[in-house]
Amino acid sequence: MKSLLEAGVHFGHQTRRWNPKMKKFIFAERNGIHIIDLEKTVNCLEDAYQFVVDIVAAGKTVLFVGTKRQAQDTVESEAKRCVMPYVNTRWLGGTLTNFQTIQGRIDHLVRLEDAKARGELEHLTKKELLRIEEEIVRLNRYLGGIKEMTALPGAIFIVDTTKEDIAVAEALRTDIPILALVDTNCDPDVIDFPIPSNDDAIRAIKLITSRIADSVLEGLTTREYAMKAAEEAEAEEGQAADYKETGYVASPDEPTPDYGKPAQEEATESAPTAEAPTATEEPPAQDAPQPEAPTESAQPEPAADSSAEPETDQDRPQTETPEADQPSEPQ
C-alpha cells in the first residue's frame, strides 16, 4: 500500500473526464481530481497476479502492450526481463485477428537478418543493400518485440485501454483474456482483470508492470518444477513396469537394481551346487607342495667360480671305509 501511494497510483483524471463505470473504484474527489481506492487496487492486482501465474505455468505467454511515451521503456524492459513478447511502438492492425499475415512478415524479417549475417547480401549494390537494411530496421521497430511469438498469446497486458482501443477490440474478438491498467476515464467492463491505477505516471506504470512481470517469472518457475515432477513420475512408472515384467524385486540395500535376472534365477544361482570343472578350467592340484616365498633374510648362494682350480685328492676329505671293504695285503 505504501509503495502504491509513493508511486501516485491513487491519482485519477479530472472529474469532468471520468467514466461513470469506474465509480466502484473511486474513493473520493479532491480538488477536481478523482482519488482511486487503493484497497481495491491491491485486490485486483492480486487476482491478476494469480491468473498470470496459472496461465504461464500452463505453458502460455503474456503479451505486454504499451505504446504511449511514458510506458514504452518500462514495457520493453519488463517484458525482456520475463522473456515475453511486447509491443511498445505502434499496434499494427491485425496483430491478433490476422496473425498469419503478421507471422509472414516476421518470417521475412528473420530471413533478411539471416542472409545478412551469413554474408549473402555482399554481392548487392550499395543502393540495394541500403534499402534492405532500412527494411530490416523498420520491421524490427514494429515487429521486433513479437519476433519470438509463434502463436497467439494466452493473455494480454495493456497500459491505458483508451489509447490501445484497437488492441482491446482484437483481444475481445479472439477471446484472449485482458489484464489492463484502468484509469478513471476507462471502461472496466470490457476488461477481464481490471487494475484501477494511474496510467499516466511513469512510476505507477513501472510498479504495476513489474508486478505482472514477477508473476510471469513465478509461473515459469512453477512450470519447471511441474515438468521435473512429471519426468520423475514417468521414470518411476517405467521402473515399476520393468519390475512387473521381470519379476525382480530389488532390496533396499542395493543402490541400483539389476533388471537382467529374474528372482527365480537369482534363487537358483544362490543355492550351493557342485559343478564339474570345465574343459577350459583346470582343477587345482591335490597336495601339491606350494613354493615358499623368498624372505628378505635369505641370501642367494654364490655362484661357482670357474677360474678356481679343481680339487685334488689331497684336498678332498678322507672318508673311512669299513674293514670288510679294505683289500687284503699280498702274501
CSV table of N, CA and C in Angstrom, one decimal, residues 149-286:
chain,number,residue,atom,x,y,z
A,149,MET,N,7.2,-14.7,-31.0
A,149,MET,CA,5.8,-15.2,-30.7
A,149,MET,C,5.3,-16.0,-31.9
A,150,THR,N,5.2,-17.3,-31.7
A,150,THR,CA,4.9,-18.2,-32.8
A,150,THR,C,3.4,-18.5,-32.8
A,151,ALA,N,2.6,-18.1,-31.7
A,151,ALA,CA,1.2,-18.4,-31.7
A,151,ALA,C,0.5,-17.3,-30.9
A,152,LEU,N,-0.8,-17.3,-30.9
A,152,LEU,CA,-1.5,-16.2,-30.2
A,152,LEU,C,-1.2,-16.4,-28.7
A,153,PRO,N,-1.1,-15.2,-28.0
A,153,PRO,CA,-0.8,-15.3,-26.5
A,153,PRO,C,-1.9,-15.8,-25.7
A,154,GLY,N,-1.6,-16.3,-24.5
A,154,GLY,CA,-2.6,-16.7,-23.6
A,154,GLY,C,-3.3,-15.6,-22.9
A,155,ALA,N,-2.7,-14.4,-22.8
A,155,ALA,CA,-3.3,-13.3,-22.2
A,155,ALA,C,-2.6,-12.0,-22.7
A,156,ILE,N,-3.2,-10.9,-22.5
A,156,ILE,CA,-2.6,-9.6,-23.0
A,156,ILE,C,-2.7,-8.6,-21.9
A,157,PHE,N,-1.5,-8.0,-21.6
A,157,PHE,CA,-1.5,-6.9,-20.5
A,157,PHE,C,-1.3,-5.6,-21.2
A,158,ILE,N,-2.2,-4.6,-20.9
A,158,ILE,CA,-2.3,-3.4,-21.6
A,158,ILE,C,-2.2,-2.2,-20.6
A,159,VAL,N,-1.4,-1.2,-21.0
A,159,VAL,CA,-1.3,0.0,-20.3
A,159,VAL,C,-2.2,1.1,-21.0
A,160,ASP,N,-3.2,1.6,-20.4
A,160,ASP,CA,-4.1,2.6,-21.0
A,160,ASP,C,-5.0,2.0,-22.1
A,161,THR,N,-6.1,1.5,-21.7
A,161,THR,CA,-7.0,0.8,-22.6
A,161,THR,C,-7.7,1.9,-23.6
A,162,THR,N,-7.7,3.1,-23.2
A,162,THR,CA,-8.3,4.1,-24.0
A,162,THR,C,-7.4,4.4,-25.3
A,163,LYS,N,-6.1,4.4,-25.1
A,163,LYS,CA,-5.2,4.6,-26.2
A,163,LYS,C,-5.1,3.3,-27.0
A,164,GLU,N,-5.1,2.2,-26.4
A,164,GLU,CA,-4.9,0.9,-27.0
A,164,GLU,C,-6.3,0.2,-27.3
A,165,ASP,N,-7.2,1.0,-27.8
A,165,ASP,CA,-8.6,0.5,-28.1
A,165,ASP,C,-8.6,-0.6,-29.1
A,166,ILE,N,-7.7,-0.5,-30.1
A,166,ILE,CA,-7.7,-1.5,-31.2
A,166,ILE,C,-7.2,-2.8,-30.6
A,167,ALA,N,-6.2,-2.8,-29.8
A,167,ALA,CA,-5.7,-4.0,-29.2
A,167,ALA,C,-6.8,-4.6,-28.3
A,168,VAL,N,-7.5,-3.8,-27.6
A,168,VAL,CA,-8.6,-4.3,-26.8
A,168,VAL,C,-9.7,-5.0,-27.6
A,169,ALA,N,-10.0,-4.4,-28.8
A,169,ALA,CA,-11.1,-4.9,-29.6
A,169,ALA,C,-10.6,-6.2,-30.3
A,170,GLU,N,-9.3,-6.3,-30.7
A,170,GLU,CA,-8.8,-7.6,-31.2
A,170,GLU,C,-8.8,-8.7,-30.2
A,171,ALA,N,-8.4,-8.3,-29.0
A,171,ALA,CA,-8.4,-9.4,-27.9
A,171,ALA,C,-9.8,-9.9,-27.6
A,172,LEU,N,-10.7,-9.0,-27.6
A,172,LEU,CA,-12.1,-9.4,-27.4
A,172,LEU,C,-12.6,-10.3,-28.5
A,173,ARG,N,-12.2,-10.0,-29.7
A,173,ARG,CA,-12.7,-10.8,-30.8
A,173,ARG,C,-12.0,-12.2,-30.9
A,174,THR,N,-10.8,-12.3,-30.4
A,174,THR,CA,-10.1,-13.6,-30.4
A,174,THR,C,-10.2,-14.3,-29.0
A,175,ASP,N,-11.1,-13.8,-28.1
A,175,ASP,CA,-11.3,-14.4,-26.8
A,175,ASP,C,-10.0,-14.6,-26.0
A,176,ILE,N,-9.2,-13.6,-26.1
A,176,ILE,CA,-7.9,-13.6,-25.3
A,176,ILE,C,-8.2,-12.7,-24.0
A,177,PRO,N,-7.9,-13.3,-22.8
A,177,PRO,CA,-8.1,-12.5,-21.6
A,177,PRO,C,-7.3,-11.3,-21.5
A,178,ILE,N,-7.9,-10.2,-21.0
A,178,ILE,CA,-7.2,-8.9,-20.9
A,178,ILE,C,-6.9,-8.5,-19.5
A,179,LEU,N,-5.7,-8.1,-19.2
A,179,LEU,CA,-5.3,-7.5,-18.0
A,179,LEU,C,-4.9,-6.1,-18.3
A,180,ALA,N,-5.4,-5.1,-17.6
A,180,ALA,CA,-5.1,-3.7,-18.0
A,180,ALA,C,-5.1,-2.8,-16.8
A,181,LEU,N,-4.3,-1.7,-16.9
A,181,LEU,CA,-4.4,-0.6,-16.0
A,181,LEU,C,-5.6,0.3,-16.5
A,182,VAL,N,-6.5,0.5,-15.6
A,182,VAL,CA,-7.7,1.3,-16.0
A,182,VAL,C,-7.7,2.5,-15.1
A,183,ASP,N,-7.7,3.7,-15.7
A,183,ASP,CA,-7.8,5.0,-15.0
A,183,ASP,C,-9.3,5.3,-14.9
A,184,THR,N,-9.5,6.5,-14.3
A,184,THR,CA,-10.9,6.9,-14.1
A,184,THR,C,-11.7,7.2,-15.3
A,185,ASN,N,-11.0,7.3,-16.5
A,185,ASN,CA,-11.6,7.6,-17.7
A,185,ASN,C,-11.8,6.4,-18.6
A,186,CYS,N,-11.5,5.2,-18.1
A,186,CYS,CA,-11.6,4.0,-18.9
A,186,CYS,C,-12.9,3.2,-18.6
A,187,ASP,N,-13.1,2.2,-19.5
A,187,ASP,CA,-14.3,1.4,-19.3
A,187,ASP,C,-13.8,0.0,-18.7
A,188,PRO,N,-14.1,-0.3,-17.5
A,188,PRO,CA,-13.6,-1.6,-16.9
A,188,PRO,C,-14.4,-2.8,-17.3
A,189,ASP,N,-15.6,-2.6,-17.9
A,189,ASP,CA,-16.5,-3.7,-18.1
A,189,ASP,C,-15.9,-4.7,-19.2
A,190,VAL,N,-15.1,-4.1,-20.2
A,190,VAL,CA,-14.6,-4.9,-21.3
A,190,VAL,C,-13.3,-5.6,-20.9
A,191,ILE,N,-12.8,-5.4,-19.7
A,191,ILE,CA,-11.5,-5.9,-19.2
A,191,ILE,C,-11.8,-7.1,-18.3
A,192,ASP,N,-11.1,-8.2,-18.5
A,192,ASP,CA,-11.3,-9.4,-17.7
A,192,ASP,C,-10.7,-9.2,-16.3
A,193,PHE,N,-9.5,-8.6,-16.2
A,193,PHE,CA,-8.9,-8.3,-14.9
A,193,PHE,C,-8.4,-6.8,-14.9
A,194,PRO,N,-9.4,-5.9,-14.6
A,194,PRO,CA,-9.0,-4.5,-14.5
A,194,PRO,C,-8.2,-4.2,-13.2
A,195,ILE,N,-7.2,-3.4,-13.4
A,195,ILE,CA,-6.4,-2.9,-12.2
A,195,ILE,C,-6.5,-1.4,-12.2
A,196,PRO,N,-7.4,-0.9,-11.3
A,196,PRO,CA,-7.5,0.6,-11.2
A,196,PRO,C,-6.2,1.2,-10.8
A,197,SER,N,-5.8,2.1,-11.6
A,197,SER,CA,-4.5,2.8,-11.3
A,197,SER,C,-4.3,4.0,-12.2
A,198,ASN,N,-3.4,4.8,-11.8
A,198,ASN,CA,-3.0,5.9,-12.6
A,198,ASN,C,-2.2,5.4,-13.8
A,199,ASP,N,-2.6,5.6,-15.0
A,199,ASP,CA,-1.9,5.1,-16.2
A,199,ASP,C,-1.1,6.2,-16.9
A,200,ASP,N,-0.8,7.3,-16.3
A,200,ASP,CA,0.0,8.4,-16.9
A,200,ASP,C,1.3,8.6,-16.2
A,201,ALA,N,1.4,8.2,-14.9
A,201,ALA,CA,2.6,8.4,-14.1
A,201,ALA,C,3.6,7.3,-14.4
A,202,ILE,N,4.8,7.6,-14.7
A,202,ILE,CA,5.8,6.6,-15.1
A,202,ILE,C,6.1,5.7,-13.9
A,203,ARG,N,6.1,6.2,-12.7
A,203,ARG,CA,6.4,5.3,-11.5
A,203,ARG,C,5.2,4.4,-11.3
A,204,ALA,N,4.0,4.8,-11.5
A,204,ALA,CA,2.9,3.9,-11.3
A,204,ALA,C,2.9,2.8,-12.4
A,205,ILE,N,3.2,3.2,-13.6
A,205,ILE,CA,3.2,2.2,-14.7
A,205,ILE,C,4.3,1.2,-14.4
A,206,LYS,N,5.4,1.6,-14.0
A,206,LYS,CA,6.6,0.7,-13.7
A,206,LYS,C,6.3,-0.2,-12.5
A,207,LEU,N,5.6,0.3,-11.5
A,207,LEU,CA,5.3,-0.6,-10.4
A,207,LEU,C,4.3,-1.7,-10.7
A,208,ILE,N,3.2,-1.4,-11.4
A,208,ILE,CA,2.3,-2.4,-11.8
A,208,ILE,C,2.8,-3.4,-12.8
A,209,THR,N,3.5,-2.8,-13.8
A,209,THR,CA,4.1,-3.7,-14.9
A,209,THR,C,5.2,-4.6,-14.3
A,210,SER,N,6.0,-4.2,-13.4
A,210,SER,CA,7.0,-5.0,-12.8
A,210,SER,C,6.3,-6.1,-11.9
A,211,ARG,N,5.2,-5.8,-11.3
A,211,ARG,CA,4.5,-6.8,-10.6
A,211,ARG,C,3.9,-7.9,-11.5
A,212,ILE,N,3.4,-7.5,-12.6
A,212,ILE,CA,3.0,-8.5,-13.6
A,212,ILE,C,4.1,-9.4,-14.1
A,213,ALA,N,5.3,-8.7,-14.4
A,213,ALA,CA,6.5,-9.5,-14.8
A,213,ALA,C,6.9,-10.5,-13.8
A,214,ASP,N,6.8,-10.1,-12.5
A,214,ASP,CA,7.2,-11.0,-11.4
A,214,ASP,C,6.2,-12.2,-11.4
A,215,SER,N,5.0,-12.0,-11.7
A,215,SER,CA,4.0,-13.2,-11.8
A,215,SER,C,4.4,-14.1,-12.9
A,216,VAL,N,4.9,-13.5,-14.0
A,216,VAL,CA,5.3,-14.4,-15.1
A,216,VAL,C,6.5,-15.2,-14.7
A,217,LEU,N,7.4,-14.6,-14.1
A,217,LEU,CA,8.6,-15.4,-13.6
A,217,LEU,C,8.2,-16.5,-12.7
A,218,GLU,N,7.3,-16.2,-11.8
A,218,GLU,CA,6.8,-17.2,-10.8
A,218,GLU,C,6.1,-18.4,-11.6
A,219,GLY,N,5.4,-18.0,-12.6
A,219,GLY,CA,4.7,-19.1,-13.4
A,219,GLY,C,5.7,-19.9,-14.2
A,220,LEU,N,6.8,-19.3,-14.7
A,220,LEU,CA,7.8,-20.1,-15.3
A,220,LEU,C,8.5,-21.1,-14.4
A,221,THR,N,8.8,-20.6,-13.2
A,221,THR,CA,9.4,-21.5,-12.2
A,221,THR,C,8.4,-22.6,-11.8
A,222,THR,N,7.2,-22.3,-11.7
A,222,THR,CA,6.2,-23.4,-11.4
A,222,THR,C,6.1,-24.4,-12.5
A,223,ARG,N,6.2,-23.9,-13.7
A,223,ARG,CA,6.2,-24.8,-14.9
A,223,ARG,C,7.4,-25.8,-14.9
A,224,GLU,N,8.6,-25.2,-14.5
A,224,GLU,CA,9.8,-26.0,-14.5
A,224,GLU,C,9.7,-27.1,-13.4
A,225,TYR,N,9.2,-26.8,-12.2
A,225,TYR,CA,9.0,-27.8,-11.2
A,225,TYR,C,8.0,-28.8,-11.6
A,226,ALA,N,6.9,-28.4,-12.3
A,226,ALA,CA,5.9,-29.4,-12.7
A,226,ALA,C,6.5,-30.3,-13.8
A,227,MET,N,7.3,-29.8,-14.7
A,227,MET,CA,8.0,-30.7,-15.7
A,227,MET,C,8.9,-31.7,-15.0
A,228,LYS,N,9.7,-31.2,-14.0
A,228,LYS,CA,10.6,-32.2,-13.4
A,228,LYS,C,9.8,-33.2,-12.6
A,229,ALA,N,8.7,-32.8,-12.0
A,229,ALA,CA,7.9,-33.8,-11.2
A,229,ALA,C,7.3,-34.8,-12.2
A,230,ALA,N,6.9,-34.3,-13.4
A,230,ALA,CA,6.3,-35.3,-14.3
A,230,ALA,C,7.3,-36.2,-14.9
A,231,GLU,N,8.6,-35.8,-15.1
A,231,GLU,CA,9.6,-36.6,-15.6
A,231,GLU,C,10.0,-37.7,-14.5
A,232,GLU,N,10.0,-37.3,-13.2
A,232,GLU,CA,10.3,-38.2,-12.2
A,232,GLU,C,9.2,-39.3,-12.0
A,233,ALA,N,8.0,-38.8,-12.1
A,233,ALA,CA,6.8,-39.8,-12.0
A,233,ALA,C,6.9,-40.7,-13.2
A,234,GLU,N,7.2,-40.3,-14.4
A,234,GLU,CA,7.3,-41.1,-15.6
A,234,GLU,C,8.4,-42.2,-15.4
A,235,ALA,N,9.5,-41.7,-14.8
A,235,ALA,CA,10.6,-42.6,-14.6
A,235,ALA,C,10.2,-43.7,-13.6
A,236,GLU,N,9.5,-43.3,-12.5
A,236,GLU,CA,9.1,-44.3,-11.5
A,236,GLU,C,8.1,-45.3,-12.1
A,237,GLU,N,7.2,-44.8,-13.0
A,237,GLU,CA,6.3,-45.7,-13.6
A,237,GLU,C,7.0,-46.7,-14.5
A,238,GLY,N,8.0,-46.2,-15.2
A,238,GLY,CA,8.8,-47.1,-16.1
A,238,GLY,C,9.5,-48.2,-15.3
A,239,GLN,N,10.1,-47.8,-14.1
A,239,GLN,CA,10.7,-48.8,-13.2
A,239,GLN,C,9.7,-49.8,-12.7
A,240,ALA,N,8.5,-49.3,-12.3
A,240,ALA,CA,7.5,-50.2,-11.8
A,240,ALA,C,7.1,-51.2,-12.9
A,241,ALA,N,7.0,-50.8,-14.2
A,241,ALA,CA,6.7,-51.7,-15.3
A,241,ALA,C,7.7,-52.7,-15.5
A,242,ASP,N,9.0,-52.3,-15.4
A,242,ASP,CA,10.1,-53.2,-15.5
A,242,ASP,C,10.1,-54.3,-14.4
A,243,TYR,N,9.8,-53.9,-13.2
A,243,TYR,CA,9.7,-54.8,-12.1
A,243,TYR,C,8.6,-55.8,-12.4
A,244,LYS,N,7.5,-55.3,-12.9
A,244,LYS,CA,6.4,-56.2,-13.1
A,244,LYS,C,6.7,-57.2,-14.2
A,245,GLU,N,7.4,-56.8,-15.2
A,245,GLU,CA,7.8,-57.7,-16.4
A,245,GLU,C,8.8,-58.7,-15.9
A,246,THR,N,9.9,-58.3,-15.3
A,246,THR,CA,11.0,-59.2,-15.0
A,246,THR,C,10.7,-60.0,-13.7
A,247,GLY,N,9.8,-59.5,-12.8
A,247,GLY,CA,9.6,-60.2,-11.5
A,247,GLY,C,10.8,-60.0,-10.6
A,248,TYR,N,11.6,-59.0,-10.8
A,248,TYR,CA,12.8,-58.8,-10.0
A,248,TYR,C,12.4,-57.7,-9.0
A,249,VAL,N,12.7,-58.0,-7.7
A,249,VAL,CA,12.4,-57.1,-6.6
A,249,VAL,C,13.7,-56.7,-6.0
A,250,ALA,N,14.1,-55.5,-6.1
A,250,ALA,CA,15.4,-55.0,-5.6
A,250,ALA,C,15.3,-54.8,-4.1
A,251,SER,N,16.4,-55.2,-3.4
A,251,SER,CA,16.4,-55.0,-1.9
A,251,SER,C,16.7,-53.5,-1.7
A,252,PRO,N,16.4,-53.0,-0.5
A,252,PRO,CA,16.6,-51.6,-0.2
A,252,PRO,C,18.1,-51.3,-0.1
A,253,ASP,N,19.0,-52.3,0.2
A,253,ASP,CA,20.4,-52.0,0.3
A,253,ASP,C,21.1,-51.8,-1.0
A,254,GLU,N,20.4,-52.3,-2.1
A,254,GLU,CA,21.1,-52.2,-3.4
A,254,GLU,C,20.9,-50.8,-4.0
A,255,PRO,N,22.0,-50.1,-4.3
A,255,PRO,CA,21.9,-48.8,-4.8
A,255,PRO,C,21.2,-48.7,-6.2
A,256,THR,N,21.5,-49.6,-7.1
A,256,THR,CA,20.9,-49.6,-8.4
A,256,THR,C,20.4,-51.0,-8.7
A,257,PRO,N,19.2,-51.3,-9.0
A,257,PRO,CA,18.7,-52.6,-9.2
A,257,PRO,C,19.2,-53.2,-10.5
A,258,ASP,N,19.3,-54.5,-10.6
A,258,ASP,CA,19.8,-55.2,-11.8
A,258,ASP,C,18.5,-55.8,-12.4
A,259,TYR,N,18.2,-55.3,-13.6
A,259,TYR,CA,17.0,-55.8,-14.3
A,259,TYR,C,17.2,-57.0,-15.1
A,260,GLY,N,18.5,-57.6,-15.2
A,260,GLY,CA,18.8,-58.6,-16.1
A,260,GLY,C,18.4,-60.0,-15.7
A,261,LYS,N,18.2,-60.2,-14.4
A,261,LYS,CA,18.0,-61.6,-13.9
A,261,LYS,C,16.7,-61.6,-13.1
A,262,PRO,N,15.8,-62.6,-13.4
A,262,PRO,CA,14.6,-62.7,-12.6
A,262,PRO,C,14.9,-63.3,-11.2
A,263,ALA,N,13.9,-63.2,-10.4
A,263,ALA,CA,14.0,-63.6,-9.0
A,263,ALA,C,14.3,-65.1,-8.9
A,264,GLN,N,13.7,-66.0,-9.8
A,264,GLN,CA,13.9,-67.4,-9.8
A,264,GLN,C,15.3,-67.8,-10.1
A,265,GLU,N,15.9,-67.1,-11.1
A,265,GLU,CA,17.3,-67.4,-11.5
A,265,GLU,C,18.2,-67.0,-10.4
A,266,GLU,N,17.9,-65.9,-9.7
A,266,GLU,CA,18.8,-65.4,-8.6
A,266,GLU,C,18.7,-66.5,-7.5
A,267,ALA,N,17.5,-67.1,-7.2
A,267,ALA,CA,17.4,-68.1,-6.1
A,267,ALA,C,18.2,-69.3,-6.5
A,268,THR,N,18.2,-69.7,-7.8
A,268,THR,CA,18.9,-70.9,-8.3
A,268,THR,C,20.4,-70.7,-8.2
A,269,GLU,N,20.8,-69.6,-8.6
A,269,GLU,CA,22.3,-69.3,-8.5
A,269,GLU,C,22.8,-69.2,-7.1
A,270,SER,N,21.9,-68.7,-6.2
A,270,SER,CA,22.4,-68.6,-4.8
A,270,SER,C,22.6,-69.9,-4.1
A,271,ALA,N,21.9,-71.0,-4.5
A,271,ALA,CA,22.0,-72.4,-3.9
A,271,ALA,C,23.4,-72.9,-4.2
A,272,PRO,N,24.1,-73.6,-3.2
A,272,PRO,CA,25.4,-74.2,-3.5
A,272,PRO,C,25.3,-75.5,-4.3
A,273,THR,N,26.0,-75.6,-5.4
A,273,THR,CA,26.0,-76.8,-6.2
A,273,THR,C,27.4,-77.1,-6.5
A,274,ALA,N,27.6,-78.5,-6.7
A,274,ALA,CA,29.0,-78.9,-7.0
A,274,ALA,C,29.1,-79.0,-8.5
A,275,GLU,N,29.9,-78.2,-9.1
A,275,GLU,CA,30.0,-78.1,-10.5
A,275,GLU,C,31.3,-78.8,-10.9
A,276,ALA,N,31.2,-79.6,-12.0
A,276,ALA,CA,32.4,-80.2,-12.5
A,276,ALA,C,33.2,-79.2,-13.3
A,277,PRO,N,34.5,-79.3,-13.2
A,277,PRO,CA,35.4,-78.3,-13.9
A,277,PRO,C,35.2,-78.4,-15.4
A,278,THR,N,35.2,-77.4,-16.0
A,278,THR,CA,35.0,-77.4,-17.5
A,278,THR,C,36.4,-77.7,-18.1
A,279,ALA,N,36.3,-77.8,-19.5
A,279,ALA,CA,37.5,-78.1,-20.2
A,279,ALA,C,38.5,-77.0,-20.2
A,280,THR,N,38.0,-75.8,-20.1
A,280,THR,CA,38.9,-74.7,-20.2
A,280,THR,C,39.5,-74.4,-18.8
A,281,GLU,N,38.9,-74.9,-17.7
A,281,GLU,CA,39.3,-74.6,-16.4
A,281,GLU,C,40.0,-75.9,-15.8
A,282,GLU,N,41.3,-75.8,-15.4
A,282,GLU,CA,42.0,-76.9,-14.8
A,282,GLU,C,41.7,-77.0,-13.3
A,283,PRO,N,41.4,-78.2,-12.8
A,283,PRO,CA,41.2,-78.3,-11.3
A,283,PRO,C,42.4,-78.1,-10.6
A,284,PRO,N,42.4,-77.6,-9.4
A,284,PRO,CA,43.6,-77.4,-8.6
A,284,PRO,C,44.2,-78.7,-8.2
A,285,ALA,N,45.6,-78.7,-8.2
A,285,ALA,CA,46.3,-79.9,-7.9
A,285,ALA,C,46.2,-80.3,-6.4
A,286,GLN,N,46.0,-81.6,-6.2
A,286,GLN,CA,45.8,-82.0,-4.8
A,286,GLN,C,47.2,-82.3,-4.1
